[in-house]
PDB file of C-alpha atoms in Angstrom:
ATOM      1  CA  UNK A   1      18.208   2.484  20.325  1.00  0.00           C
ATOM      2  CA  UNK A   2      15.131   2.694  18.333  1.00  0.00           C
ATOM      3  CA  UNK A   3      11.286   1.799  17.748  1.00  0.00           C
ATOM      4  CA  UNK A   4       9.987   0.599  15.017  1.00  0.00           C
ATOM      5  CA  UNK A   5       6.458   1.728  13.792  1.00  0.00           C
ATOM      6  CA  UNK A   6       4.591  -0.795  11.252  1.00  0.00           C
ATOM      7  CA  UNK A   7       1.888   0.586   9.277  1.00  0.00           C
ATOM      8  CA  UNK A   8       0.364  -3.376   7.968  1.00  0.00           C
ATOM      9  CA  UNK A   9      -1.827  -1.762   4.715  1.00  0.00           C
ATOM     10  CA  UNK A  10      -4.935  -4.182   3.473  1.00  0.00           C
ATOM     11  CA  UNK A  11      -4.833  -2.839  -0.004  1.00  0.00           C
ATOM     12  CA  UNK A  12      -7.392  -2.711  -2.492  1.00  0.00           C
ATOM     13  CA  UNK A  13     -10.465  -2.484  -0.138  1.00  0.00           C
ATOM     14  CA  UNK A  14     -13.636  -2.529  -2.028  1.00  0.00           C
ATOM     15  CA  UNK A  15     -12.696  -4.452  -4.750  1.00  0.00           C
ATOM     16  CA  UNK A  16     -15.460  -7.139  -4.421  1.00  0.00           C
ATOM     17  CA  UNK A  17     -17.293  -8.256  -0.744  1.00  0.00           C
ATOM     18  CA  UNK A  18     -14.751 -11.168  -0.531  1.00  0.00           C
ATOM     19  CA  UNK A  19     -11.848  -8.930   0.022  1.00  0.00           C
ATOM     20  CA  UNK A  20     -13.603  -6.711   2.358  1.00  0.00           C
ATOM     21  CA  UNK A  21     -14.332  -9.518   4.109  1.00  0.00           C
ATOM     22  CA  UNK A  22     -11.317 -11.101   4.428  1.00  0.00           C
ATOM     23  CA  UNK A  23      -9.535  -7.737   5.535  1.00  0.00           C
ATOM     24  CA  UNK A  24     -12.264  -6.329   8.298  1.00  0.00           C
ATOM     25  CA  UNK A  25     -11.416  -9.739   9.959  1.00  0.00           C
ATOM     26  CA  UNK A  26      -7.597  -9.564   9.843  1.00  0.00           C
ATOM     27  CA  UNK A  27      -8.596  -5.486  11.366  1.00  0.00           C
ATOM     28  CA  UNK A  28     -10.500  -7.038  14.057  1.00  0.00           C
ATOM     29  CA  UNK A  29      -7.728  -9.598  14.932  1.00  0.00           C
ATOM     30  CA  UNK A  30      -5.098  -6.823  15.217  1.00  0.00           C
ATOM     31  CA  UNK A  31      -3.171  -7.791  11.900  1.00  0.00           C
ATOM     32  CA  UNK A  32      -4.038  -4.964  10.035  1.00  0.00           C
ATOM     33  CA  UNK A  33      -3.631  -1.966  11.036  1.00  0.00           C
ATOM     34  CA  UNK A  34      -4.320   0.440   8.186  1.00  0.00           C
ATOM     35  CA  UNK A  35      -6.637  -0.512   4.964  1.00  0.00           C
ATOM     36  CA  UNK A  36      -6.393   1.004   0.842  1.00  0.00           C
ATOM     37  CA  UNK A  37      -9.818   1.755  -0.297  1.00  0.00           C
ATOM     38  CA  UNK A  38      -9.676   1.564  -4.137  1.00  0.00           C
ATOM     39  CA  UNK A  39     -13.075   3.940  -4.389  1.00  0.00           C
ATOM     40  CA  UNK A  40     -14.092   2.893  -8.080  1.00  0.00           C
ATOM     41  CA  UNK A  41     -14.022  -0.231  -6.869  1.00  0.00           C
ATOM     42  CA  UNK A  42     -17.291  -2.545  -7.051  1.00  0.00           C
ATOM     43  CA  UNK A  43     -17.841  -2.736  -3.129  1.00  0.00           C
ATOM     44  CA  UNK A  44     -16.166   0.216  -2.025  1.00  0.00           C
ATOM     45  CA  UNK A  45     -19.187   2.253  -0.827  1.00  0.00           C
ATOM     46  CA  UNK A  46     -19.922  -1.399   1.247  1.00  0.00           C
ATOM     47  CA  UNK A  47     -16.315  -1.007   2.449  1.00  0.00           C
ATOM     48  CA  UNK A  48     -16.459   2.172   3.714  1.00  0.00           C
ATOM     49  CA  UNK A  49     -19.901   1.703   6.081  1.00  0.00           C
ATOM     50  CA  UNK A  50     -17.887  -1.606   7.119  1.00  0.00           C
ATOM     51  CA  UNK A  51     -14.922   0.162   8.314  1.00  0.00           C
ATOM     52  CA  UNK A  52     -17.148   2.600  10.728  1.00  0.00           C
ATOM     53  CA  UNK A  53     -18.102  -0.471  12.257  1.00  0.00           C
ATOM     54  CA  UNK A  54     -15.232  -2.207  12.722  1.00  0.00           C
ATOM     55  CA  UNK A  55     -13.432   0.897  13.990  1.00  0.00           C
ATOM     56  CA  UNK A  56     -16.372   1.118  16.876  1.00  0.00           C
ATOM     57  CA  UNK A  57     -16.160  -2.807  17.379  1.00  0.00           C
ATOM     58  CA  UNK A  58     -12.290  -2.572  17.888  1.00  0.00           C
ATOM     59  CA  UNK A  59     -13.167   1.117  19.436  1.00  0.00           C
ATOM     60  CA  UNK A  60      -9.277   2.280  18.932  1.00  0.00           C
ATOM     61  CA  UNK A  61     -10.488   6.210  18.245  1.00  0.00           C
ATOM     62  CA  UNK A  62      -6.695   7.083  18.890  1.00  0.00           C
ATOM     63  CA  UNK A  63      -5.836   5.082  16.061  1.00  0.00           C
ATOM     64  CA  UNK A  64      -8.059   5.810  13.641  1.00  0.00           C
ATOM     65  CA  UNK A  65     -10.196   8.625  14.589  1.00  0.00           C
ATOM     66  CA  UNK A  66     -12.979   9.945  12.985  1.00  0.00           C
ATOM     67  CA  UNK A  67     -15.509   6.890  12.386  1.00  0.00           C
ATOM     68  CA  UNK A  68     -14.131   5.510   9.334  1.00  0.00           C
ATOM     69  CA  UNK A  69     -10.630   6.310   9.962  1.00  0.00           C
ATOM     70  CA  UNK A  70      -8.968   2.889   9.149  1.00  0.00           C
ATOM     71  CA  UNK A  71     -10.046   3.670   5.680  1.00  0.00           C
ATOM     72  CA  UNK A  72      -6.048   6.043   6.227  1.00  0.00           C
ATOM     73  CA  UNK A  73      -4.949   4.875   2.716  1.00  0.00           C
ATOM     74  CA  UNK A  74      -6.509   5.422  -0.832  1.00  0.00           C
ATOM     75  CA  UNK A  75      -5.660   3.559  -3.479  1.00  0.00           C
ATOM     76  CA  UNK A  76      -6.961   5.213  -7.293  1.00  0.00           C
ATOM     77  CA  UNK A  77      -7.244   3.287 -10.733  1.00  0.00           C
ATOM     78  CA  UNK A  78      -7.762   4.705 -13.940  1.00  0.00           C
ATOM     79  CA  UNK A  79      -8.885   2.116 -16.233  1.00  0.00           C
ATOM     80  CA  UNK A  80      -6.787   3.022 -19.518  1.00  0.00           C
ATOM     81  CA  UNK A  81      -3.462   3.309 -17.780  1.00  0.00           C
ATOM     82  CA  UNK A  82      -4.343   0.209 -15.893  1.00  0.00           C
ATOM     83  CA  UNK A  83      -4.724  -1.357 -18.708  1.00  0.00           C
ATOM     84  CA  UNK A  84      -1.635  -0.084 -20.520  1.00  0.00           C
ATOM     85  CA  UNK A  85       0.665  -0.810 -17.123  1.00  0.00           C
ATOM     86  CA  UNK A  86      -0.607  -4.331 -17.131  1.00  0.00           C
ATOM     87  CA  UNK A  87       0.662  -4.674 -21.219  1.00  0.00           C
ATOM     88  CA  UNK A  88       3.818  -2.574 -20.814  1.00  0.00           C
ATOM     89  CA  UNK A  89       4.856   0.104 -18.464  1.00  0.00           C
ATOM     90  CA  UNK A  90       6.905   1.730 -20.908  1.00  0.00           C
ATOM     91  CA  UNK A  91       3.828   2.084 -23.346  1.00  0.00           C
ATOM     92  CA  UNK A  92       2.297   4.384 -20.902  1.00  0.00           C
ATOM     93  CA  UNK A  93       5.175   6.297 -19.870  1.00  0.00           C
ATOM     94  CA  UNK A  94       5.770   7.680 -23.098  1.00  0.00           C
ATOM     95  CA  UNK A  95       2.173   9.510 -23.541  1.00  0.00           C
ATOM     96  CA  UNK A  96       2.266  12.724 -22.791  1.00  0.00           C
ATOM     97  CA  UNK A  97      -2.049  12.757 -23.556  1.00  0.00           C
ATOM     98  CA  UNK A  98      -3.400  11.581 -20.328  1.00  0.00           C
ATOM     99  CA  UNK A  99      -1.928  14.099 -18.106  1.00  0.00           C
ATOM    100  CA  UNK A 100      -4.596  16.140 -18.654  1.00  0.00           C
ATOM    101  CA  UNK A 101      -7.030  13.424 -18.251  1.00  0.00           C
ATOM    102  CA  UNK A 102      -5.579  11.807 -15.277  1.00  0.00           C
ATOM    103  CA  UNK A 103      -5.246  15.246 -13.303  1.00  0.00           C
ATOM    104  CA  UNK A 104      -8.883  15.216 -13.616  1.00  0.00           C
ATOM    105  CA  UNK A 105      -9.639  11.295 -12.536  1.00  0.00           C
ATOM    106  CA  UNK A 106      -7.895  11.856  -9.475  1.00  0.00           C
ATOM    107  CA  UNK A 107      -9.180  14.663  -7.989  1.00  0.00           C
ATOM    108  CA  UNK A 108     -12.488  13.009  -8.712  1.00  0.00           C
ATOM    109  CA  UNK A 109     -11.671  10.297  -6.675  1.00  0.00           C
ATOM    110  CA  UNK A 110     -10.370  12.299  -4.654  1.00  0.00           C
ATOM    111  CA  UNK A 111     -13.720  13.696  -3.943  1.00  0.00           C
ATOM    112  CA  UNK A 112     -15.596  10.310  -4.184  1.00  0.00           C
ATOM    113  CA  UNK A 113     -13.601   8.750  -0.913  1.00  0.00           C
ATOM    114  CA  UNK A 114     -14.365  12.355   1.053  1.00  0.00           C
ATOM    115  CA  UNK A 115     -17.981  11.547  -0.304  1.00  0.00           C
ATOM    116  CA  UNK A 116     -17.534   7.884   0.556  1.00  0.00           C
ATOM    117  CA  UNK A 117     -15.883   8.452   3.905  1.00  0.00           C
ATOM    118  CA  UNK A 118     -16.276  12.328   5.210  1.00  0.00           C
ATOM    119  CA  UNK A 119     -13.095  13.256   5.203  1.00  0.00           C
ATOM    120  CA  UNK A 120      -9.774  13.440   2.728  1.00  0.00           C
ATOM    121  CA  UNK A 121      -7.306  10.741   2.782  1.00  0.00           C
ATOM    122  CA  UNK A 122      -3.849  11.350   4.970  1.00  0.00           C
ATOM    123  CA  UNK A 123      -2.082   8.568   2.448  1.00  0.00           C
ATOM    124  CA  UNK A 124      -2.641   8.153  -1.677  1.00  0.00           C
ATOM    125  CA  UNK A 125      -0.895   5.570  -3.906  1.00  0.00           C
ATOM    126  CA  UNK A 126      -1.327   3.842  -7.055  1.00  0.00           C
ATOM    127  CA  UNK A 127      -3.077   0.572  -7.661  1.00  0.00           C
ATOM    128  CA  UNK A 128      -0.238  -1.351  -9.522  1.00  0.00           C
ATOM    129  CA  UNK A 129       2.132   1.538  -8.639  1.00  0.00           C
ATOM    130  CA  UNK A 130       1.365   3.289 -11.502  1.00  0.00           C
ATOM    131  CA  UNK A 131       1.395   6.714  -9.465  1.00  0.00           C
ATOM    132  CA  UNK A 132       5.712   6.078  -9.995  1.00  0.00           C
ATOM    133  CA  UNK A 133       5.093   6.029 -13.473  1.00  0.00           C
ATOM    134  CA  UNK A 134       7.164   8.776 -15.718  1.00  0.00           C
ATOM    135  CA  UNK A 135       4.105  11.176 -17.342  1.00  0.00           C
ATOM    136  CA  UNK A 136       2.190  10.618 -14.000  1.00  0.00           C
ATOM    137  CA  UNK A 137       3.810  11.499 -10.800  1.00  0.00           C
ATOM    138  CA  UNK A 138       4.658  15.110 -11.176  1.00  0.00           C
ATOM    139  CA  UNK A 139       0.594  15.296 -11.921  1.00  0.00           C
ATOM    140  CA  UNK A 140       0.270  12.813  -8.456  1.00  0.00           C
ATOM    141  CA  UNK A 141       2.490  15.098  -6.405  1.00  0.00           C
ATOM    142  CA  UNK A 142       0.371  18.013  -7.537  1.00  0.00           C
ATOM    143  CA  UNK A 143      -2.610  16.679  -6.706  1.00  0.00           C
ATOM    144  CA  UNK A 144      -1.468  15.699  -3.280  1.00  0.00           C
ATOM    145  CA  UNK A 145      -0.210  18.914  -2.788  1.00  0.00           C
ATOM    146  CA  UNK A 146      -3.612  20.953  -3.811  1.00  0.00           C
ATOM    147  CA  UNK A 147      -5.404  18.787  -1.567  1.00  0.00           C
ATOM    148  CA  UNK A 148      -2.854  18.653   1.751  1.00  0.00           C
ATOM    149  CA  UNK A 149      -2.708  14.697   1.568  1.00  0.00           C
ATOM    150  CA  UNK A 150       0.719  14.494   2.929  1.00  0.00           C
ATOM    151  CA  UNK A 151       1.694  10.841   2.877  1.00  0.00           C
ATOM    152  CA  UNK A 152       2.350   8.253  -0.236  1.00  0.00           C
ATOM    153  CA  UNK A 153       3.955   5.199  -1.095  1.00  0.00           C
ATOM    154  CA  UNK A 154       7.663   4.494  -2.648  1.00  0.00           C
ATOM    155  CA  UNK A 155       7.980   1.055  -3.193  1.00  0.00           C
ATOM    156  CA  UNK A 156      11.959   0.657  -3.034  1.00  0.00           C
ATOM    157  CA  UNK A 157      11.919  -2.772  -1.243  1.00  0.00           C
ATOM    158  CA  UNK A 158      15.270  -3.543   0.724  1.00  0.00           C
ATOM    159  CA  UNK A 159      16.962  -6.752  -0.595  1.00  0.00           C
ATOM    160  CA  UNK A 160      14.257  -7.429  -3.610  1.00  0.00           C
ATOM    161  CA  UNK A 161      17.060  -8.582  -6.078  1.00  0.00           C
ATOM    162  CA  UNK A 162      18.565 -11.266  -3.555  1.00  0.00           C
ATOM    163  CA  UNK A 163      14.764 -12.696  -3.943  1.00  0.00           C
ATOM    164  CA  UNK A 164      14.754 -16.063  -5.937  1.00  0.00           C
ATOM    165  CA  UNK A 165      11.678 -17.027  -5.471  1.00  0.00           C
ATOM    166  CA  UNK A 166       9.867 -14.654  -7.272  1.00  0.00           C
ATOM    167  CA  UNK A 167       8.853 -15.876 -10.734  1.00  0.00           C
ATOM    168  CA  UNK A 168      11.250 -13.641 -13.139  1.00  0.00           C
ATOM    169  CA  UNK A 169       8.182 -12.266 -14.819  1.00  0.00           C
ATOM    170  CA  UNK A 170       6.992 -10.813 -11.510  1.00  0.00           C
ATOM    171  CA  UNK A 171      10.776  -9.761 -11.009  1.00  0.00           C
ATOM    172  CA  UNK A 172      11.089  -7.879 -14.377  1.00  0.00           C
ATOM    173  CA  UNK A 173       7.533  -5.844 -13.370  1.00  0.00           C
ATOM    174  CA  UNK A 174       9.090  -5.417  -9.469  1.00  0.00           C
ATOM    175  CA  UNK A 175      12.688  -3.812 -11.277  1.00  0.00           C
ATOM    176  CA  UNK A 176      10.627  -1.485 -13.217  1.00  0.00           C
ATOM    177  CA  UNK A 177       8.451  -0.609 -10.350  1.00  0.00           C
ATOM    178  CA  UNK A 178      11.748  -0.092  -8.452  1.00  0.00           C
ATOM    179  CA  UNK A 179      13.440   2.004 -11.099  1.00  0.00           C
ATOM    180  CA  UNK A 180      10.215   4.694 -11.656  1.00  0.00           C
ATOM    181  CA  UNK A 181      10.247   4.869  -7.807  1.00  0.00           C
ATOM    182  CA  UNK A 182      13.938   5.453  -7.246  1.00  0.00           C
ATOM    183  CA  UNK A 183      13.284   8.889 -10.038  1.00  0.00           C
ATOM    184  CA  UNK A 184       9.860   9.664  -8.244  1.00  0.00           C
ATOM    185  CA  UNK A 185      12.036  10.207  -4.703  1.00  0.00           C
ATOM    186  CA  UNK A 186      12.988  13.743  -5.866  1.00  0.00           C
ATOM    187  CA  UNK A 187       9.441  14.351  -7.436  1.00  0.00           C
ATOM    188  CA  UNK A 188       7.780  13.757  -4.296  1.00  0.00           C
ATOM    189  CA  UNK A 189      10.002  15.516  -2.544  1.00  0.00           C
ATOM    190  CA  UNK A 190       9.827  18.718  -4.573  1.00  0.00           C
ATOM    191  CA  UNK A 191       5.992  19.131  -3.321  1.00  0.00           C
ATOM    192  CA  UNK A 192       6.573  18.308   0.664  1.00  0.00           C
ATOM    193  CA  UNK A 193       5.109  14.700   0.193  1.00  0.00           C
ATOM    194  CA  UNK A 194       6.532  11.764   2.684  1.00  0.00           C
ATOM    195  CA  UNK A 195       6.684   8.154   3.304  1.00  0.00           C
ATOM    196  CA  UNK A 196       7.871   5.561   5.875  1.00  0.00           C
ATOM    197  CA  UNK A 197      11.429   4.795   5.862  1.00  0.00           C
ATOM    198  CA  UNK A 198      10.997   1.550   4.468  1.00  0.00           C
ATOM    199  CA  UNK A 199       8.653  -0.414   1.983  1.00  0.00           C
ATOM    200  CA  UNK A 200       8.076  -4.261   2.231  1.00  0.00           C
ATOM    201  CA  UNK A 201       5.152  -6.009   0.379  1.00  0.00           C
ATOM    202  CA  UNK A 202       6.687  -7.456  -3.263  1.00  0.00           C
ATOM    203  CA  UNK A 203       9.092 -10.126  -1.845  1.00  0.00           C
ATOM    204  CA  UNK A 204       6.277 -11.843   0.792  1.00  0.00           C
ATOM    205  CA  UNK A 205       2.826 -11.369  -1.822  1.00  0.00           C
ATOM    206  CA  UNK A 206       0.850 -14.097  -2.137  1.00  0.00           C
ATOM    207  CA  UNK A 207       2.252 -17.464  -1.865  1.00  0.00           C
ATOM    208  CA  UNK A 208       5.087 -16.498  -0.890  1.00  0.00           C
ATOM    209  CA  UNK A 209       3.935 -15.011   2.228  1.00  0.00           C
ATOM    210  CA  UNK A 210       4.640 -16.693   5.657  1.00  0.00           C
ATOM    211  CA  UNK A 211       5.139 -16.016   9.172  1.00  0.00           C
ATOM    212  CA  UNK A 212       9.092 -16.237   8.453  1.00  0.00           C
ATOM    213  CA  UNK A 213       9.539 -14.320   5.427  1.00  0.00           C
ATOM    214  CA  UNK A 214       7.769 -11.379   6.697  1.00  0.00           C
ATOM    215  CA  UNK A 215       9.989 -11.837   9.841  1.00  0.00           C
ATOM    216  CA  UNK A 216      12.912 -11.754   7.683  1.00  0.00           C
ATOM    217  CA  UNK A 217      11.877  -9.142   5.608  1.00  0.00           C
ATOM    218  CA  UNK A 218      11.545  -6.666   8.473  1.00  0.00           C
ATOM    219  CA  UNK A 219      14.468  -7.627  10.688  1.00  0.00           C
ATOM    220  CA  UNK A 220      17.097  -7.644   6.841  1.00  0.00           C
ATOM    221  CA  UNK A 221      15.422  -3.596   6.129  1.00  0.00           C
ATOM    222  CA  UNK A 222      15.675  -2.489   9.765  1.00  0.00           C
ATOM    223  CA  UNK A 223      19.412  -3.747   9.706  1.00  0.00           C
ATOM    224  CA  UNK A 224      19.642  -2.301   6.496  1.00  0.00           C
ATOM    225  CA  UNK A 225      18.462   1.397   7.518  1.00  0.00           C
ATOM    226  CA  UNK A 226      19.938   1.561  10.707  1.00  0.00           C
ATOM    227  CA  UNK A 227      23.340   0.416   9.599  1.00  0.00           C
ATOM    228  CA  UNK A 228      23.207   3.742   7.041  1.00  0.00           C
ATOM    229  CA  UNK A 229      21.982   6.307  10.687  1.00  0.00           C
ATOM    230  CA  UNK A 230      24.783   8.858  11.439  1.00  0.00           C
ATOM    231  CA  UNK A 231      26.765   7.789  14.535  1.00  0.00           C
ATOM    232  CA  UNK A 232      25.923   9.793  17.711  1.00  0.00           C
ATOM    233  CA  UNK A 233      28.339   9.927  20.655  1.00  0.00           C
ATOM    234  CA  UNK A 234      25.218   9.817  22.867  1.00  0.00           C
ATOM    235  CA  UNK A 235      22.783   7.114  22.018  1.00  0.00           C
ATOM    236  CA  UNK A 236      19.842   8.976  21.036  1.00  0.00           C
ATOM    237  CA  UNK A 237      15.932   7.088  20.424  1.00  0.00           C
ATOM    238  CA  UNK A 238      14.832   6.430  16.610  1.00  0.00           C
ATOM    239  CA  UNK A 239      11.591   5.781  15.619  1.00  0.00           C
ATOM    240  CA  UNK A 240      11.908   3.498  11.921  1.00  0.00           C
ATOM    241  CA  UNK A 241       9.163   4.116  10.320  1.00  0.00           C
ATOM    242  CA  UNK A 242       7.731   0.640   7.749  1.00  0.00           C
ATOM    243  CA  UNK A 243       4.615  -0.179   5.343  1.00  0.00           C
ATOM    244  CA  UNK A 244       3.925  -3.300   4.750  1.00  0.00           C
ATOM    245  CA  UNK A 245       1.468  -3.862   2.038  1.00  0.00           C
ATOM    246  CA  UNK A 246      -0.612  -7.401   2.215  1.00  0.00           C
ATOM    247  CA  UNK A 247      -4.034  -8.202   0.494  1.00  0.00           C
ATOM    248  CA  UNK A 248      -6.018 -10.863   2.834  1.00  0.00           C
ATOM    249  CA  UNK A 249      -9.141 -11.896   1.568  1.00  0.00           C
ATOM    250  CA  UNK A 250     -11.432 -14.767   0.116  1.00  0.00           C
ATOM    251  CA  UNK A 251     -11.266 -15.447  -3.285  1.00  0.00           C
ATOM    252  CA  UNK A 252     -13.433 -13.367  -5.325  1.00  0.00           C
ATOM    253  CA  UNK A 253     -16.866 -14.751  -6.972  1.00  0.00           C
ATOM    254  CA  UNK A 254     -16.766 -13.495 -10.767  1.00  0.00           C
ATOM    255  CA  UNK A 255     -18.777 -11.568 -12.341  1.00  0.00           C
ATOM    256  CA  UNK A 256     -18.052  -9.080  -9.031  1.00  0.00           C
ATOM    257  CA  UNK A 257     -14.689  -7.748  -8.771  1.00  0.00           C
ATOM    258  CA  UNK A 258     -12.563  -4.908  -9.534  1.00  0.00           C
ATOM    259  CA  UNK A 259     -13.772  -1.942 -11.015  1.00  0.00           C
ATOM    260  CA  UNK A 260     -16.750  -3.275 -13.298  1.00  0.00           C
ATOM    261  CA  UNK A 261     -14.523  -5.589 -14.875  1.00  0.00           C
ATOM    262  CA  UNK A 262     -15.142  -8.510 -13.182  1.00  0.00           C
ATOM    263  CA  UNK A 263     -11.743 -10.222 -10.443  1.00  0.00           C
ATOM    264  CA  UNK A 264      -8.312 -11.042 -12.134  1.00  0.00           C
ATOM    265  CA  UNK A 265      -7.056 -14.435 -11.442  1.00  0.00           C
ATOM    266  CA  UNK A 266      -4.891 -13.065  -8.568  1.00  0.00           C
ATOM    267  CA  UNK A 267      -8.172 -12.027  -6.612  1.00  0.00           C
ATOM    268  CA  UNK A 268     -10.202 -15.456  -7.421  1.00  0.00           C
ATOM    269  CA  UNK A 269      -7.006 -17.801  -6.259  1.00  0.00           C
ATOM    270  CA  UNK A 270      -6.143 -19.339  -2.961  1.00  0.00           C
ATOM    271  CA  UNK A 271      -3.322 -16.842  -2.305  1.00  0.00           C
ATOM    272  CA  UNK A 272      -5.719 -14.145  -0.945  1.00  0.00           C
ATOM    273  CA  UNK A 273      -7.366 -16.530   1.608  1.00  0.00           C
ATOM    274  CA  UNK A 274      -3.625 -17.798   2.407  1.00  0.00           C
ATOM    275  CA  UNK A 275      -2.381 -13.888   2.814  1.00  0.00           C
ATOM    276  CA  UNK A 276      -5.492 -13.691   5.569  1.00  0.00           C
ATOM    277  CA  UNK A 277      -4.185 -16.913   7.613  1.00  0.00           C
ATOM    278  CA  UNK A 278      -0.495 -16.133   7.697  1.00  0.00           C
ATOM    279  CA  UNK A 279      -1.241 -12.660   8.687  1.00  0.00           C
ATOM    280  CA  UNK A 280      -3.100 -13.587  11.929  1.00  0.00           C
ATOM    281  CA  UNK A 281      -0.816 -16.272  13.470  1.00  0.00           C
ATOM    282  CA  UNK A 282      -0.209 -15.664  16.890  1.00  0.00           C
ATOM    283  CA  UNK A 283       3.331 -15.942  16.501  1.00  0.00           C
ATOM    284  CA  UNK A 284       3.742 -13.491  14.002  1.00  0.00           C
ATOM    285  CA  UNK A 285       1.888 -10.628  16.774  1.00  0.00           C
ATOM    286  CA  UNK A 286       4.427 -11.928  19.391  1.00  0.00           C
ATOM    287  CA  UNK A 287       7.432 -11.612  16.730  1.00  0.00           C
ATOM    288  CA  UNK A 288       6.041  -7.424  16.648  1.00  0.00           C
ATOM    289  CA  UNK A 289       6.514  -7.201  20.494  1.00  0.00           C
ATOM    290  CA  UNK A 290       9.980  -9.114  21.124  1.00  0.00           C
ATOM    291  CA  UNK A 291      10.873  -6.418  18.505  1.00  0.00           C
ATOM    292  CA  UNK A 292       9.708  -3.738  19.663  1.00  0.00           C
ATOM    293  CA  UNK A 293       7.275  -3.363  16.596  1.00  0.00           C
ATOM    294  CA  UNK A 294       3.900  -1.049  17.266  1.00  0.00           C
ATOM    295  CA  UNK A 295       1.748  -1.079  14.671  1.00  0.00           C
ATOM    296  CA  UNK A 296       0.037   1.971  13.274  1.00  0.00           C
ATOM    297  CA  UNK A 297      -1.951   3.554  10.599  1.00  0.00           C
ATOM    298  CA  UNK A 298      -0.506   6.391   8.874  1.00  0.00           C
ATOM    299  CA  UNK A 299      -2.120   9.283  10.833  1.00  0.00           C
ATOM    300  CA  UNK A 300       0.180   7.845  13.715  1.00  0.00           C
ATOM    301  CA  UNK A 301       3.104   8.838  11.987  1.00  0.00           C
TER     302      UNK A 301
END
């Protein structure tokens, strides 16, 4: 027997007003349940006094805490390996001169969500997943350490190669993603950092998101995982532990977006608003309970 906790992450809060928008409501509606506040992002200090009140509208303090609790995950971007990920991961991954550099970017934004929110984060990850990346997550790991944040993100999704609709561009970027995450495992290990048993998000982005694919996606990994548990001559209760990462929204309005920038296409399309729809269709919050699915944020875990 076994429960399954689903932590539903609205990443990249405070990117521009549309996407804080778009993911307060899918909070309010119950189809969120946990939110990635990107902090140098342009509407992130707007994002964080919206999340205090939506956390007293929906007034779940169990869940979320502390006033501005549901802000539980923290997404961080620095813009030169950002920009270096998007060209080529393996560019990046061969410098050993931003370590230095990029020690000292995250602990400041470490700092600026505590000064954004009043309080650390309990989860970190990396905006594109570059916190996987080769010359980067030892420094992560440290940094998580130092500062007692205790949860991340591994994005090892169950069953991503048997995924034909993703556009083999996307694929070659989700492979690479996979491979620095299956040598991070050990990394974040090492320092006494933890995530939920499973990671969904890649295979149901965008337009390929819908009611039935995330269905699929979490019934194929909880198959998956509980087919690997250790036999027990006594049936004994397991909690599974999943993230699944969306990002609901509007489309953003250039020139506001990102981190001073200005949007990427992905944030002005139709996708975003689409993402927001699927997410809170009655049918998907009944498919949670016939399941046996409670969502959660990561402090539940």
């Amino acid at each position: 027997m076994f429960q399954a906790k689903l932590i539903v992450t609205g990443d990249d809060f405070g990117y521009c007003p549309q996407r804080n928008q778009g993911i307060v409501e899918c909070f309010l509606a119950g189809a969120v349940s946990n939110v990635s506040l990107l902090v140098n992002g342009s509407a992130a200090a707007d994002a964080a006094k919206l999340a205090t009140r939506a956390s007293e509208t929906r007034a779940v303090s169990g869940l979320f805490g502390m006033n501005i609790e549901p802000l539980g995950t923290w997404c961080w971007k620095e813009h030169h390996l950002t920009h270096c990920i998007q060209r080529n991961r393996k560019v990046q991954s061969r410098s050993r001169t931003l370590l230095c550099p990029v020690k000292q970017e995250l602990k400041a934004q470490v700092d600026l969500f505590h000064e954004l929110t009043g309080h650390l984060p309990p989860h970190m990850d990396g905006h594109q997943h570059i916190h996987v990346l080769p010359k980067v997550r030892h420094v992560f790991a440290e940094v998580l350490e130092e500062y007692g944040i205790e949860y991340t993100r591994v994005p090892i999704e169950p069953g991503l190669h048997n995924c034909d609709w993703i556009e083999p561009s996307l694929m070659d970027f989700y492979v690479g993603v996979e491979e620095d995450s299956l040598k991070t495992v050990d990394v974040f290990t090492k320092h006494g950092i933890r995530w939920p048993d499973i990671y969904i998000g890649l295979s149901t982005m965008g337009k390929n998101m819908s009611v039935s694919a995330i269905q699929n996606a979490i019934d194929t990994a909880i198959v998956e995982f509980t087919s690997k548990m250790p036999a027990h001559p006594v049936p004994q209760r397991r909690t599974v532990t999943i993230e699944l990462m969306v990002h609901p929204g509007y489309p953003s309005v250039p020139p506001i977006g990102g981190c001073g920038e200005g949007p990427d296409d992905f944030s002005q399309s139709w996708e975003r608003l689409h993402e927001l729809q699927t997410l809170i269709r009655p049918e998907l919050q009944s498919h949670y309970k016939t399941r046996n699915i409670q969502l959660c944020s990561f402090k539940d875990l």
